[in-house]
Tab-separated table of C-alpha atoms in Angstrom:
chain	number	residue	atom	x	y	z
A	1084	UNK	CA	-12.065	9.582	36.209
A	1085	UNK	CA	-13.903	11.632	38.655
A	1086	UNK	CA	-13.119	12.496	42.679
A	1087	UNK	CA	-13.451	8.919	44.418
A	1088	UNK	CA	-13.695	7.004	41.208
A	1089	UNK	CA	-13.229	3.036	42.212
A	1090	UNK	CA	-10.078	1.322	42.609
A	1091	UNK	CA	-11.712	-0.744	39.191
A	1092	UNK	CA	-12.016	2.512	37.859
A	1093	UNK	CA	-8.524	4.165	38.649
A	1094	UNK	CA	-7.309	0.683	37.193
A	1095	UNK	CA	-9.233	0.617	33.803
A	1096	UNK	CA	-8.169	4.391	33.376
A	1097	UNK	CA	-4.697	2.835	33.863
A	1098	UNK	CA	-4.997	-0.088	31.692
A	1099	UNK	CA	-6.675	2.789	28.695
A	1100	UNK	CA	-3.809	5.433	29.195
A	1101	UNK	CA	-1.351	2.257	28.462
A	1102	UNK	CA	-2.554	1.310	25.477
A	1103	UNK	CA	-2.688	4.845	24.122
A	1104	UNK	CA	0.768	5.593	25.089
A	1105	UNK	CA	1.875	1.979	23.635
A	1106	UNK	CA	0.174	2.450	20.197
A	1107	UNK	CA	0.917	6.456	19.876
A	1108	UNK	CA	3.129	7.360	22.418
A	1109	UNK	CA	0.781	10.182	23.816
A	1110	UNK	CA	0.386	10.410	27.928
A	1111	UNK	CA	-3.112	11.482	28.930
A	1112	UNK	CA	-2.706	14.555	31.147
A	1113	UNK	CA	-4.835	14.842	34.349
A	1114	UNK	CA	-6.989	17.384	32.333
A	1115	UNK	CA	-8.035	14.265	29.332
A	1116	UNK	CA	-7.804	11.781	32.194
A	1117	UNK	CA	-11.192	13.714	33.428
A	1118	UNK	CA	-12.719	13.623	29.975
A	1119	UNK	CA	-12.325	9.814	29.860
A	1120	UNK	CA	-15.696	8.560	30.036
A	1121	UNK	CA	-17.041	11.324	28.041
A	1122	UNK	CA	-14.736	10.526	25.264
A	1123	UNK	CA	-14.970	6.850	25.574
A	1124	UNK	CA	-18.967	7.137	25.757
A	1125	UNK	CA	-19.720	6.347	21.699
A	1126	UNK	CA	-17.134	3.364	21.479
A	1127	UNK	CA	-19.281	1.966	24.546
A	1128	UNK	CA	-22.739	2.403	22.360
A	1129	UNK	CA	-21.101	0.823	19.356
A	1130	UNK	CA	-19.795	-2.205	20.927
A	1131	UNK	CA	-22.532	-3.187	23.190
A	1132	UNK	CA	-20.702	-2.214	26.470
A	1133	UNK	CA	-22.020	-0.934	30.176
A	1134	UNK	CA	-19.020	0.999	31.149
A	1135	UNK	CA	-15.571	1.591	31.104
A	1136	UNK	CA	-14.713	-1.416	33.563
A	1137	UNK	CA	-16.611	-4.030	30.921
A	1138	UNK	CA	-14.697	-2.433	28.182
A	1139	UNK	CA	-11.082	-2.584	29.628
A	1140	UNK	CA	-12.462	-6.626	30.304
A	1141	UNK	CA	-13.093	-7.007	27.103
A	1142	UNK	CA	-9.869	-5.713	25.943
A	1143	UNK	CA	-7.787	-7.808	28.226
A	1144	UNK	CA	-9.541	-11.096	27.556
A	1145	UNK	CA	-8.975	-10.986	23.922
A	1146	UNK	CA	-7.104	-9.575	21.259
A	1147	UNK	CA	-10.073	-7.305	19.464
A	1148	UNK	CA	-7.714	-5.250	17.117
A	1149	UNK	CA	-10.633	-3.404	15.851
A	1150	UNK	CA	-12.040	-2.335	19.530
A	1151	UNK	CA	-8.531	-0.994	20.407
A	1152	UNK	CA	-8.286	1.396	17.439
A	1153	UNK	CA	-11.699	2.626	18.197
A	1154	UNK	CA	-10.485	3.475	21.904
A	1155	UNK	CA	-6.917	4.898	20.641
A	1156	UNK	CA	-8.959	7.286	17.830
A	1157	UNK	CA	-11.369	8.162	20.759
A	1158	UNK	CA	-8.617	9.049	23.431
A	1159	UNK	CA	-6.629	11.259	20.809
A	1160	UNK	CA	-6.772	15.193	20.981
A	1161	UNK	CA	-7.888	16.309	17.383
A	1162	UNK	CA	-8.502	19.456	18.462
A	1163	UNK	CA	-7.751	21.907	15.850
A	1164	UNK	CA	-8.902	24.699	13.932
A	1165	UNK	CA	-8.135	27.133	10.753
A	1166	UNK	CA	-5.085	29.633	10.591
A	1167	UNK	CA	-4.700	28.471	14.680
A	1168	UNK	CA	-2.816	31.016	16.646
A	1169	UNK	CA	-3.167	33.615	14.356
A	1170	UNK	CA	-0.396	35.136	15.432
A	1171	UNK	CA	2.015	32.582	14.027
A	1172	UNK	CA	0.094	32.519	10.340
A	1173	UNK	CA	0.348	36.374	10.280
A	1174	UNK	CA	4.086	35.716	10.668
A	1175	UNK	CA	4.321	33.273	8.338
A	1176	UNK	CA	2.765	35.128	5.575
A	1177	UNK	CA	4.642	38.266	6.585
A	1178	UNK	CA	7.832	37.066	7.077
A	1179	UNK	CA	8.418	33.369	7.116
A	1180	UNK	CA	6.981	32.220	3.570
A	1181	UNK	CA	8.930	35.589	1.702
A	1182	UNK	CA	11.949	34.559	3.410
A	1183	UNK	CA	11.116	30.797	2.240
A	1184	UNK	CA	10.625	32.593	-1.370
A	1185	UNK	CA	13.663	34.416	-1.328
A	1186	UNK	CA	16.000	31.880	-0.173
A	1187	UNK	CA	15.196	29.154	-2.458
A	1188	UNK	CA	16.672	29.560	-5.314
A	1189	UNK	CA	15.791	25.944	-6.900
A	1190	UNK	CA	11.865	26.910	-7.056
A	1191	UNK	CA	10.860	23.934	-4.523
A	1192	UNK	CA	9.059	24.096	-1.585
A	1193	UNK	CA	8.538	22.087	0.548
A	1194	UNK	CA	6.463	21.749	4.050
A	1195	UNK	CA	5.766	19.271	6.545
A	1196	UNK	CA	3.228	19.673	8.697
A	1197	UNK	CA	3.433	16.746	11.869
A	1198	UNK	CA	0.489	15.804	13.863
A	1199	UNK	CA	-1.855	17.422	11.360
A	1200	UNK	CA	-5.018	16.369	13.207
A	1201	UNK	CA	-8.637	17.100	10.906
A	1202	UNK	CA	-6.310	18.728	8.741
A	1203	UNK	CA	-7.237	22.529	9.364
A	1204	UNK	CA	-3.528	23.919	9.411
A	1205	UNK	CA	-2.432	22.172	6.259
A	1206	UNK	CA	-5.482	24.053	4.846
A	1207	UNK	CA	-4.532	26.944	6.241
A	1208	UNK	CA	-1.206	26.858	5.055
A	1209	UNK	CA	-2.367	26.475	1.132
A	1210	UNK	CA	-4.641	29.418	1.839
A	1211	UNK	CA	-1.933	31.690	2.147
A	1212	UNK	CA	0.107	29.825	-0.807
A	1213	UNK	CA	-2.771	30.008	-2.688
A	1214	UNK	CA	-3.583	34.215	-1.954
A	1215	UNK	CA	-0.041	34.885	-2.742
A	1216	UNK	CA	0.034	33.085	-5.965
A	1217	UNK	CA	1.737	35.490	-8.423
A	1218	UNK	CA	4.906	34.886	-6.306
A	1219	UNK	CA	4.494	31.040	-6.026
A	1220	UNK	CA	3.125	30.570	-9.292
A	1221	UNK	CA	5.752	28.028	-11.443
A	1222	UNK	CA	7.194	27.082	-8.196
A	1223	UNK	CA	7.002	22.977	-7.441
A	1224	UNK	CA	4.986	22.895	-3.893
A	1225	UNK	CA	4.795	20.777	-1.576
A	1226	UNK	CA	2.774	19.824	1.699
A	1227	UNK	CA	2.728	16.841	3.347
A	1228	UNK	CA	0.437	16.436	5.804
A	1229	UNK	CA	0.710	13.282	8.520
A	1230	UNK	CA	-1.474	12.437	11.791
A	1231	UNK	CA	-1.382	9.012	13.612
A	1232	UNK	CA	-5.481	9.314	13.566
A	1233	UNK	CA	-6.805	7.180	10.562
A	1234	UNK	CA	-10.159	9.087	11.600
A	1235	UNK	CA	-8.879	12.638	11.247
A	1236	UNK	CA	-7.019	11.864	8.069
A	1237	UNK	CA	-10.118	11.064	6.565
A	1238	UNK	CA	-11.826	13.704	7.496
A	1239	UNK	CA	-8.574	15.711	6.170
A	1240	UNK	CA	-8.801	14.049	2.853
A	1241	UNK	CA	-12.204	15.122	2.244
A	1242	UNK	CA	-12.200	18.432	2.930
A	1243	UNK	CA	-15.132	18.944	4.521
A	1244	UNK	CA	-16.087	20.698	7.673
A	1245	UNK	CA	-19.159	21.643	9.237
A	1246	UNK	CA	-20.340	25.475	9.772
A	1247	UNK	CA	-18.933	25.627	13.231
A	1248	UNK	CA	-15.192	24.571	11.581
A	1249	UNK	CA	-15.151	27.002	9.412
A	1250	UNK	CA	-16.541	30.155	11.366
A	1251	UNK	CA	-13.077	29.392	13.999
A	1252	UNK	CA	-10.722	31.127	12.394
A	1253	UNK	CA	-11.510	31.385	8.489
A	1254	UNK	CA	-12.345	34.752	7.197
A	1255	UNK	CA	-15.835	35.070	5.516
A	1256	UNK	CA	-13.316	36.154	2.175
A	1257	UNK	CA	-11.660	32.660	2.448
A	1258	UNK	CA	-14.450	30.774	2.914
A	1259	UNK	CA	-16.072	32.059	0.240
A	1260	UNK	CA	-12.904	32.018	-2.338
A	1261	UNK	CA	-11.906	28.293	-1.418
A	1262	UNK	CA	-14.427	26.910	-0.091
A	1263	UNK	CA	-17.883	25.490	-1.578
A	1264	UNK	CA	-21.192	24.516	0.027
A	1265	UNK	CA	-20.778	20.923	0.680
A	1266	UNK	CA	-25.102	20.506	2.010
A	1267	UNK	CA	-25.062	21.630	5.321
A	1268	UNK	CA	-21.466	21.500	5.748
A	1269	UNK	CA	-18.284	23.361	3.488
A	1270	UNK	CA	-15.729	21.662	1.273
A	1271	UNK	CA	-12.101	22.672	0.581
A	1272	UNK	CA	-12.021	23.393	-3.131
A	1273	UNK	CA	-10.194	21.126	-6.045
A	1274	UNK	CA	-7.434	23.689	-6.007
A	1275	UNK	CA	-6.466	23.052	-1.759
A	1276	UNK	CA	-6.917	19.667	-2.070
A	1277	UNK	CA	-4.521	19.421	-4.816
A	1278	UNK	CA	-2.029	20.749	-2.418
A	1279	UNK	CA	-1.040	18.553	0.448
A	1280	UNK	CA	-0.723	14.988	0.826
A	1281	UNK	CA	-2.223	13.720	3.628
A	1282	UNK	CA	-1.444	10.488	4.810
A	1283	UNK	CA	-1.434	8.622	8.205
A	1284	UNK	CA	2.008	8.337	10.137
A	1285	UNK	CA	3.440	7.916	13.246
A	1286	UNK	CA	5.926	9.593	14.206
A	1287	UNK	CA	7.634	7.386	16.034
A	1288	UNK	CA	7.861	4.799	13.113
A	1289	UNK	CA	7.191	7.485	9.980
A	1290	UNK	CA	7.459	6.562	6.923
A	1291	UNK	CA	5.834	9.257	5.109
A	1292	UNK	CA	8.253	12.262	5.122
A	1293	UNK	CA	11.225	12.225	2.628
A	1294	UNK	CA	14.011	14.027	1.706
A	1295	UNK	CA	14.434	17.340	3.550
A	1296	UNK	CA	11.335	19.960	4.202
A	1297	UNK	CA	11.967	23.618	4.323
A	1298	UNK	CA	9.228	24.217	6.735
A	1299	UNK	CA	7.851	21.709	9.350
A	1300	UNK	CA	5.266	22.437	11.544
A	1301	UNK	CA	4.771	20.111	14.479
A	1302	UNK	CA	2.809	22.077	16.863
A	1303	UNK	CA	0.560	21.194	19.995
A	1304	UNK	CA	2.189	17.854	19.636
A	1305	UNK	CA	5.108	17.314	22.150
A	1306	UNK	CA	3.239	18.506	24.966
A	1307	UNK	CA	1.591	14.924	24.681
A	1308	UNK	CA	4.589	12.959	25.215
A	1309	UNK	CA	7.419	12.354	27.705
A	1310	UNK	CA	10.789	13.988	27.395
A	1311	UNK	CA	12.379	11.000	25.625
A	1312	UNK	CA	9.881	10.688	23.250
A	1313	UNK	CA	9.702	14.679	22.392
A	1314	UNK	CA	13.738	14.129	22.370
A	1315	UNK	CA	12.900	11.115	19.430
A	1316	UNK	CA	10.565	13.645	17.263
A	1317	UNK	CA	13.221	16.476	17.343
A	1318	UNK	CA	15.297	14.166	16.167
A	1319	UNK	CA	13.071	13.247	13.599
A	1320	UNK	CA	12.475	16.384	12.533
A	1321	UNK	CA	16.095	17.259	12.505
A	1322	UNK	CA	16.738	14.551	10.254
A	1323	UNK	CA	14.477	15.513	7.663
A	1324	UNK	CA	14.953	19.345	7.821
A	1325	UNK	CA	18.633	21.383	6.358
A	1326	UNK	CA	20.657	24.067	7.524
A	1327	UNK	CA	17.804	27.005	5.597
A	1328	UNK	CA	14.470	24.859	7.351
A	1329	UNK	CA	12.470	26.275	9.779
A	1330	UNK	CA	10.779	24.592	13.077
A	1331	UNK	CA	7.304	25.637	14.056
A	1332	UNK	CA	6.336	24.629	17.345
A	1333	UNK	CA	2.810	25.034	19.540
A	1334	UNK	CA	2.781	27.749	21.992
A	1335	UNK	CA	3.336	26.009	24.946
A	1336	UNK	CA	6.502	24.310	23.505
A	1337	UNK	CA	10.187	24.489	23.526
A	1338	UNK	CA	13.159	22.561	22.127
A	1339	UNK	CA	15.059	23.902	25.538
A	1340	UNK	CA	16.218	21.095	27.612
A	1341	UNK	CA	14.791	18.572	24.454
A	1342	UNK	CA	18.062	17.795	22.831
A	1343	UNK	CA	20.891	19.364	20.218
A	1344	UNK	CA	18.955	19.733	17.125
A	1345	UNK	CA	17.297	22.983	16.802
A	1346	UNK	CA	18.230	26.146	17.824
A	1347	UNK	CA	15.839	29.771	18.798
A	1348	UNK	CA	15.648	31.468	15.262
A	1349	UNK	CA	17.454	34.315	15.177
A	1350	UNK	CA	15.019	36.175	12.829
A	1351	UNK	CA	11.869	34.517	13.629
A	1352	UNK	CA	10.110	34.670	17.484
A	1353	UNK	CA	8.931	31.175	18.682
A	1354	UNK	CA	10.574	29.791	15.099
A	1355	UNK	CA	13.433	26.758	15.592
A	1356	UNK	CA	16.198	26.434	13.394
A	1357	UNK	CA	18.759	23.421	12.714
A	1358	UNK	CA	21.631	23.697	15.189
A	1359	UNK	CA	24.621	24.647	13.030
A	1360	UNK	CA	27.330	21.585	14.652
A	1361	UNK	CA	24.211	19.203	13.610
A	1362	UNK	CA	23.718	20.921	10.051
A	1363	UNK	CA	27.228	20.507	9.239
A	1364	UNK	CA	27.571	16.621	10.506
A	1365	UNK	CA	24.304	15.739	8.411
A	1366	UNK	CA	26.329	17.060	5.096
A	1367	UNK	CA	29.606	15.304	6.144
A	1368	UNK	CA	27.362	12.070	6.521
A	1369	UNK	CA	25.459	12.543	3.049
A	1370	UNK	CA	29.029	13.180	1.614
A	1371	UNK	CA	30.574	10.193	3.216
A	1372	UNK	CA	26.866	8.503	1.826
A	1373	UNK	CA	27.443	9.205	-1.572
């Protein structure tokens, strides 16, 4: 909403930031607050609506399921882009994945990567499997890749991206090895897609992630949400992660002051691992399980 938007305004911005946080659990900072309208404009078009104020009417007079997925998928950030913060995916193939390599000695690994948006990090991520692959070859790989946008997943699932995708961040060497002209636009080859599973999830009710993932990635996510609910996905993540697994957060993020799950990696800047009090009572409690 702009400077000296309408009281009807202020409240259908209120009404719209309610029903994203009730169906995703995301808060719209002041910054997306601003980008409302802009974001909301093609959901408008397609349903046959003025503005913002006739849309939030038609949302509270009845139930239109299918209108309030449009505005959720429209009001989510899916801003994302190949081998983001290069920094990190220089230490991951320097460091992280040949730890990874070296410290799992059943052959299996396997990565989670939360909040995957258009899909662009899982991507990047079987890149770097993929350019390595006379150390992972015979190994049983996994990558699981989970947004809450049924929109972005599809566009994940394809594998395709336009020209301006694929000139942030992917090197003219990658593009070219694992990636093939898809018309106007680029798709990842047979041998990425084969990789990672992507499915839609939410991680506040997931029921995609199994078992225990050696590497989970859940990065530019919890800046979205209040402390409780980044508190919830920790936990989350925590549960499905071991005493060897490895946290990848964005940037911006810490697990400081977000619960007792993950620790600061001692080997790895910016990486998280699994507190070693919690690591212990999630044996005792698979013990006790079985």
């Amino acid at each position: 909403m702009t400077v000296g938007a309408s009281d009807s305004q202020q409240g259908a911005a209120r009404i719209l930031s309610a029903l994203l946080e009730a169906r995703t659990g995301q808060t719209l900072s002041e910054g997306r607050a601003w980008r409302m309208e802009t974001a909301l404009r093609p959901v408008l078009r397609d349903h046959g609506l003025d503005d913002i104020d006739a849309l939030t009417a038609r949302l509270l007079r009845k139930g239109d399921a299918a209108l309030e997925q449009a505005v959720v998928e429209a009001l989510l950030n899916n801003e994302s882009s190949f081998f983001r913060d290069l920094q990190m995916f220089d230490m991951l193939q320097s460091r992280i994945l040949p730890h990874l390599h070296e410290s799992r000695s059943n052959r299996v690994l396997r990565i989670w990567s939360a909040g995957c948006s258009t899909g662009q990090e899982a991507y990047s991520l079987a890149i770097q499997l993929r350019n390595a692959w006379s150390r992972w070859n015979g190994w049983q790989i996994e990558i699981l890749a989970t947004d809450i946008s049924g929109r972005a997943i599809e566009q994940a699932q394809s594998g395709i991206y336009s020209q301006m995708d694929v000139q942030r961040g992917l090197s003219i060497g990658d593009l070219i090895k694992w990636f093939e002209p898809h018309g106007d636009d680029w798709r990842a080859s047979p041998e990425l897609r084969r990789m990672i599973r992507f499915r839609q999830d939410n991680l506040f009710d997931a029921r995609e992630p199994t078992g225990e993932y050696d590497l989970l990635l859940c990065r530019n996510v919890l800046l979205y949400f209040t402390p409780e609910r980044r508190k919830a996905v920790l936990t989350l993540l925590g549960r499905h992660s071991h005493a060897g697994s490895i946290l990848l957060l964005g940037a911006g993020e810490t697990v400081i002051g977000q619960g007792d799950d993950f620790i600061a990696h001692g080997d790895f800047r910016g990486g998280y691992a699994r507190q070693a009090a919690v690591t212990a009572q999630h044996v005792a409690g698979m013990r006790r399980a079985g």
